[in-house]
């Protein structure tokens, strides 16, 4: 039985959604320690984090000025519990997240992944299509926005430091190569409040360009259609936002 877990949270100028994120975390997960790996934030991120430390007395802060790979590596090395969780700073967890997650644990499970749902998705048909695409992406590259991981399986990991994205794929492969399952769940999810900059032509193209620059040809070829859907949806959301602002 898993009683409590360490939680690794990567931050850098994350004040926009951080209060909602941490509220949902402490309400739905038995947090042993919150390990914040911060990229030297200049906004109110660390002030917000300190208020939760004053309340719960279980927050450790580590600083890192590298990539997401180096930040996740530092977070993993600081973990002390049998299982730990990665959570993104711009997500809000569903109710009873942890209780739902542990129901999927057995001797052969190395990680449990909660589905990501974008906060802008309102149309039921679009949501259904999005969930299908997201599941396909998970099968290829995994995910770390709300993921429970068996700690011993990644204590020996050495994530390539250049991986500012796709470090999640490296972690997933590291776990599955040891013969453990990386389980995906639909009833276990988080709402992802992506930055407004994503819903622009420049923002969506920037994300695609970064993926092409840092991803391996094999990985990109498998994700081509999925990222095509994301790009089309980003353009659609851009026009929705523009119409609503008029």
Tab-separated table of C-alpha atoms in Angstrom, residues 5-195:
chain	number	residue	atom	x	y	z
A	5	UNK	CA	4.638	10.110	-2.218
A	6	UNK	CA	7.202	12.710	-3.119
A	7	UNK	CA	6.029	15.048	-5.873
A	8	UNK	CA	8.385	16.672	-8.395
A	9	UNK	CA	7.222	19.988	-9.831
A	10	UNK	CA	9.195	21.909	-12.455
A	11	UNK	CA	8.673	25.688	-12.386
A	12	UNK	CA	9.875	28.816	-14.115
A	13	UNK	CA	7.739	31.939	-13.887
A	14	UNK	CA	4.754	29.703	-13.237
A	15	UNK	CA	2.563	32.071	-11.205
A	16	UNK	CA	-0.289	32.049	-13.767
A	17	UNK	CA	-1.891	28.742	-12.688
A	18	UNK	CA	0.340	27.697	-9.797
A	19	UNK	CA	-2.120	28.327	-6.938
A	20	UNK	CA	-4.819	26.244	-8.623
A	21	UNK	CA	-2.248	23.557	-9.411
A	22	UNK	CA	-0.963	23.282	-5.847
A	23	UNK	CA	-4.446	23.427	-4.337
A	24	UNK	CA	-5.502	20.480	-6.491
A	25	UNK	CA	-2.291	18.627	-5.627
A	26	UNK	CA	-2.619	18.909	-1.851
A	27	UNK	CA	-6.353	18.154	-2.010
A	28	UNK	CA	-5.984	15.003	-4.073
A	29	UNK	CA	-2.519	13.558	-3.362
A	30	UNK	CA	-0.891	12.550	-0.023
A	31	UNK	CA	2.247	14.635	-0.460
A	32	UNK	CA	5.243	13.441	1.544
A	33	UNK	CA	7.485	16.137	0.092
A	34	UNK	CA	6.950	18.648	-2.689
A	35	UNK	CA	10.230	18.899	-4.592
A	36	UNK	CA	10.190	22.111	-6.628
A	37	UNK	CA	12.858	22.363	-9.318
A	38	UNK	CA	12.858	26.033	-10.270
A	39	UNK	CA	14.555	27.681	-13.231
A	40	UNK	CA	15.344	30.885	-11.313
A	41	UNK	CA	11.856	32.409	-11.549
A	42	UNK	CA	11.582	36.203	-11.555
A	43	UNK	CA	7.831	36.436	-10.931
A	44	UNK	CA	5.877	35.402	-7.801
A	45	UNK	CA	6.429	31.669	-8.273
A	46	UNK	CA	8.714	31.195	-5.276
A	47	UNK	CA	6.559	33.434	-3.090
A	48	UNK	CA	3.560	31.228	-3.869
A	49	UNK	CA	5.601	28.081	-3.179
A	50	UNK	CA	6.693	29.476	0.186
A	51	UNK	CA	3.070	29.984	1.293
A	52	UNK	CA	2.465	26.255	0.806
A	53	UNK	CA	5.649	25.438	2.696
A	54	UNK	CA	4.448	27.569	5.610
A	55	UNK	CA	1.167	25.662	5.591
A	56	UNK	CA	2.400	22.094	4.977
A	57	UNK	CA	6.088	22.269	6.012
A	58	UNK	CA	7.153	19.787	3.337
A	59	UNK	CA	8.512	21.804	0.399
A	60	UNK	CA	12.109	21.504	-0.845
A	61	UNK	CA	13.371	23.868	-3.549
A	62	UNK	CA	16.145	22.977	-5.992
A	63	UNK	CA	17.421	25.418	-8.612
A	64	UNK	CA	18.357	24.467	-12.160
A	65	UNK	CA	19.114	26.671	-15.170
A	66	UNK	CA	19.361	23.888	-17.756
A	67	UNK	CA	16.785	21.994	-19.775
A	68	UNK	CA	13.704	20.079	-18.680
A	69	UNK	CA	15.935	17.001	-18.822
A	70	UNK	CA	18.387	18.384	-16.264
A	71	UNK	CA	15.515	19.610	-14.063
A	72	UNK	CA	13.766	16.238	-14.109
A	73	UNK	CA	17.066	14.482	-13.425
A	74	UNK	CA	17.624	16.607	-10.310
A	75	UNK	CA	14.055	16.004	-9.189
A	76	UNK	CA	14.370	12.235	-9.574
A	77	UNK	CA	17.637	12.176	-7.629
A	78	UNK	CA	15.956	14.015	-4.723
A	79	UNK	CA	13.061	11.533	-4.426
A	80	UNK	CA	13.011	9.389	-1.269
A	81	UNK	CA	9.659	7.574	-1.447
A	82	UNK	CA	8.902	4.234	-3.133
A	83	UNK	CA	6.665	5.964	-5.667
A	84	UNK	CA	6.766	9.593	-6.781
A	85	UNK	CA	4.782	11.859	-9.033
A	86	UNK	CA	5.633	14.344	-11.768
A	87	UNK	CA	3.159	17.212	-12.075
A	88	UNK	CA	3.301	20.219	-14.406
A	89	UNK	CA	2.866	23.700	-12.959
A	90	UNK	CA	0.014	24.630	-15.318
A	91	UNK	CA	-2.353	21.715	-14.670
A	92	UNK	CA	-5.215	21.095	-12.242
A	93	UNK	CA	-5.699	17.502	-11.085
A	94	UNK	CA	-9.032	15.707	-11.161
A	95	UNK	CA	-10.772	14.783	-7.914
A	96	UNK	CA	-9.307	11.728	-6.130
A	97	UNK	CA	-6.359	11.645	-8.514
A	98	UNK	CA	-4.149	9.553	-6.235
A	99	UNK	CA	-6.868	7.085	-5.221
A	100	UNK	CA	-7.597	6.438	-8.884
A	101	UNK	CA	-3.904	6.115	-9.728
A	102	UNK	CA	-3.004	3.506	-7.094
A	103	UNK	CA	-5.836	1.237	-8.262
A	104	UNK	CA	-3.697	0.583	-11.351
A	105	UNK	CA	-0.596	-0.513	-9.440
A	106	UNK	CA	0.549	-4.125	-9.435
A	107	UNK	CA	3.923	-5.887	-9.467
A	108	UNK	CA	4.314	-5.344	-13.219
A	109	UNK	CA	3.444	-1.631	-13.360
A	110	UNK	CA	6.260	0.889	-13.458
A	111	UNK	CA	4.256	4.066	-14.022
A	112	UNK	CA	0.667	5.311	-14.209
A	113	UNK	CA	-0.122	8.173	-16.561
A	114	UNK	CA	-3.109	10.490	-16.213
A	115	UNK	CA	-4.711	11.822	-19.389
A	116	UNK	CA	-4.108	15.458	-20.283
A	117	UNK	CA	-7.168	17.536	-21.286
A	118	UNK	CA	-6.736	21.068	-22.628
A	119	UNK	CA	-8.818	23.640	-20.765
A	120	UNK	CA	-10.119	25.158	-24.008
A	121	UNK	CA	-11.832	21.954	-25.155
A	122	UNK	CA	-15.587	22.494	-24.864
A	123	UNK	CA	-17.023	20.721	-27.913
A	124	UNK	CA	-17.800	17.034	-27.086
A	125	UNK	CA	-16.821	15.807	-30.558
A	126	UNK	CA	-13.556	17.717	-30.484
A	127	UNK	CA	-12.842	16.399	-26.988
A	128	UNK	CA	-13.433	12.810	-28.108
A	129	UNK	CA	-11.048	13.253	-31.048
A	130	UNK	CA	-8.494	14.952	-28.806
A	131	UNK	CA	-8.549	12.054	-26.328
A	132	UNK	CA	-7.941	9.560	-29.137
A	133	UNK	CA	-4.989	11.583	-30.443
A	134	UNK	CA	-3.577	12.121	-26.944
A	135	UNK	CA	-3.730	8.390	-26.240
A	136	UNK	CA	-1.812	7.695	-29.452
A	137	UNK	CA	0.827	10.259	-28.469
A	138	UNK	CA	1.153	8.658	-25.042
A	139	UNK	CA	1.755	5.242	-26.582
A	140	UNK	CA	4.686	6.743	-28.515
A	141	UNK	CA	6.262	9.213	-26.103
A	142	UNK	CA	4.626	8.903	-22.692
A	143	UNK	CA	3.971	12.008	-20.617
A	144	UNK	CA	4.898	13.676	-17.345
A	145	UNK	CA	2.191	16.286	-16.705
A	146	UNK	CA	0.517	14.027	-14.092
A	147	UNK	CA	2.358	10.730	-13.787
A	148	UNK	CA	3.008	8.303	-10.913
A	149	UNK	CA	6.365	6.472	-11.175
A	150	UNK	CA	8.017	3.589	-9.320
A	151	UNK	CA	11.146	5.324	-8.032
A	152	UNK	CA	13.638	2.441	-8.133
A	153	UNK	CA	13.176	2.094	-11.898
A	154	UNK	CA	14.545	5.564	-12.642
A	155	UNK	CA	17.174	6.053	-9.959
A	156	UNK	CA	19.833	4.918	-12.451
A	157	UNK	CA	18.530	7.034	-15.334
A	158	UNK	CA	20.790	9.517	-17.127
A	159	UNK	CA	18.518	11.695	-19.251
A	160	UNK	CA	20.407	13.360	-22.140
A	161	UNK	CA	20.744	16.989	-21.077
A	162	UNK	CA	19.833	18.337	-24.534
A	163	UNK	CA	16.266	17.050	-24.212
A	164	UNK	CA	14.246	20.158	-23.410
A	165	UNK	CA	11.333	18.209	-24.872
A	166	UNK	CA	10.905	14.451	-25.403
A	167	UNK	CA	12.563	13.783	-22.057
A	168	UNK	CA	9.249	12.103	-21.235
A	169	UNK	CA	9.799	9.643	-24.091
A	170	UNK	CA	13.246	8.823	-22.695
A	171	UNK	CA	11.784	8.167	-19.229
A	172	UNK	CA	8.996	5.978	-20.620
A	173	UNK	CA	11.438	3.906	-22.684
A	174	UNK	CA	13.777	3.545	-19.698
A	175	UNK	CA	10.942	2.053	-17.636
A	176	UNK	CA	9.491	-0.232	-20.306
A	177	UNK	CA	12.915	-1.601	-21.280
A	178	UNK	CA	13.117	-2.999	-17.753
A	179	UNK	CA	9.983	-5.033	-18.431
A	180	UNK	CA	7.506	-2.834	-16.572
A	181	UNK	CA	4.231	-1.423	-17.893
A	182	UNK	CA	3.527	2.277	-18.346
A	183	UNK	CA	-0.247	2.359	-17.829
A	184	UNK	CA	-2.495	5.038	-19.361
A	185	UNK	CA	-5.837	5.961	-17.754
A	186	UNK	CA	-8.860	7.980	-18.878
A	187	UNK	CA	-10.584	8.317	-15.490
A	188	UNK	CA	-7.327	9.726	-14.149
A	189	UNK	CA	-6.661	13.130	-15.711
A	190	UNK	CA	-5.555	16.721	-15.374
A	191	UNK	CA	-6.861	19.897	-16.979
A	192	UNK	CA	-4.012	21.635	-18.796
A	193	UNK	CA	-4.169	25.442	-18.886
A	194	UNK	CA	-1.799	26.110	-21.737
A	195	UNK	CA	-0.367	29.589	-22.183
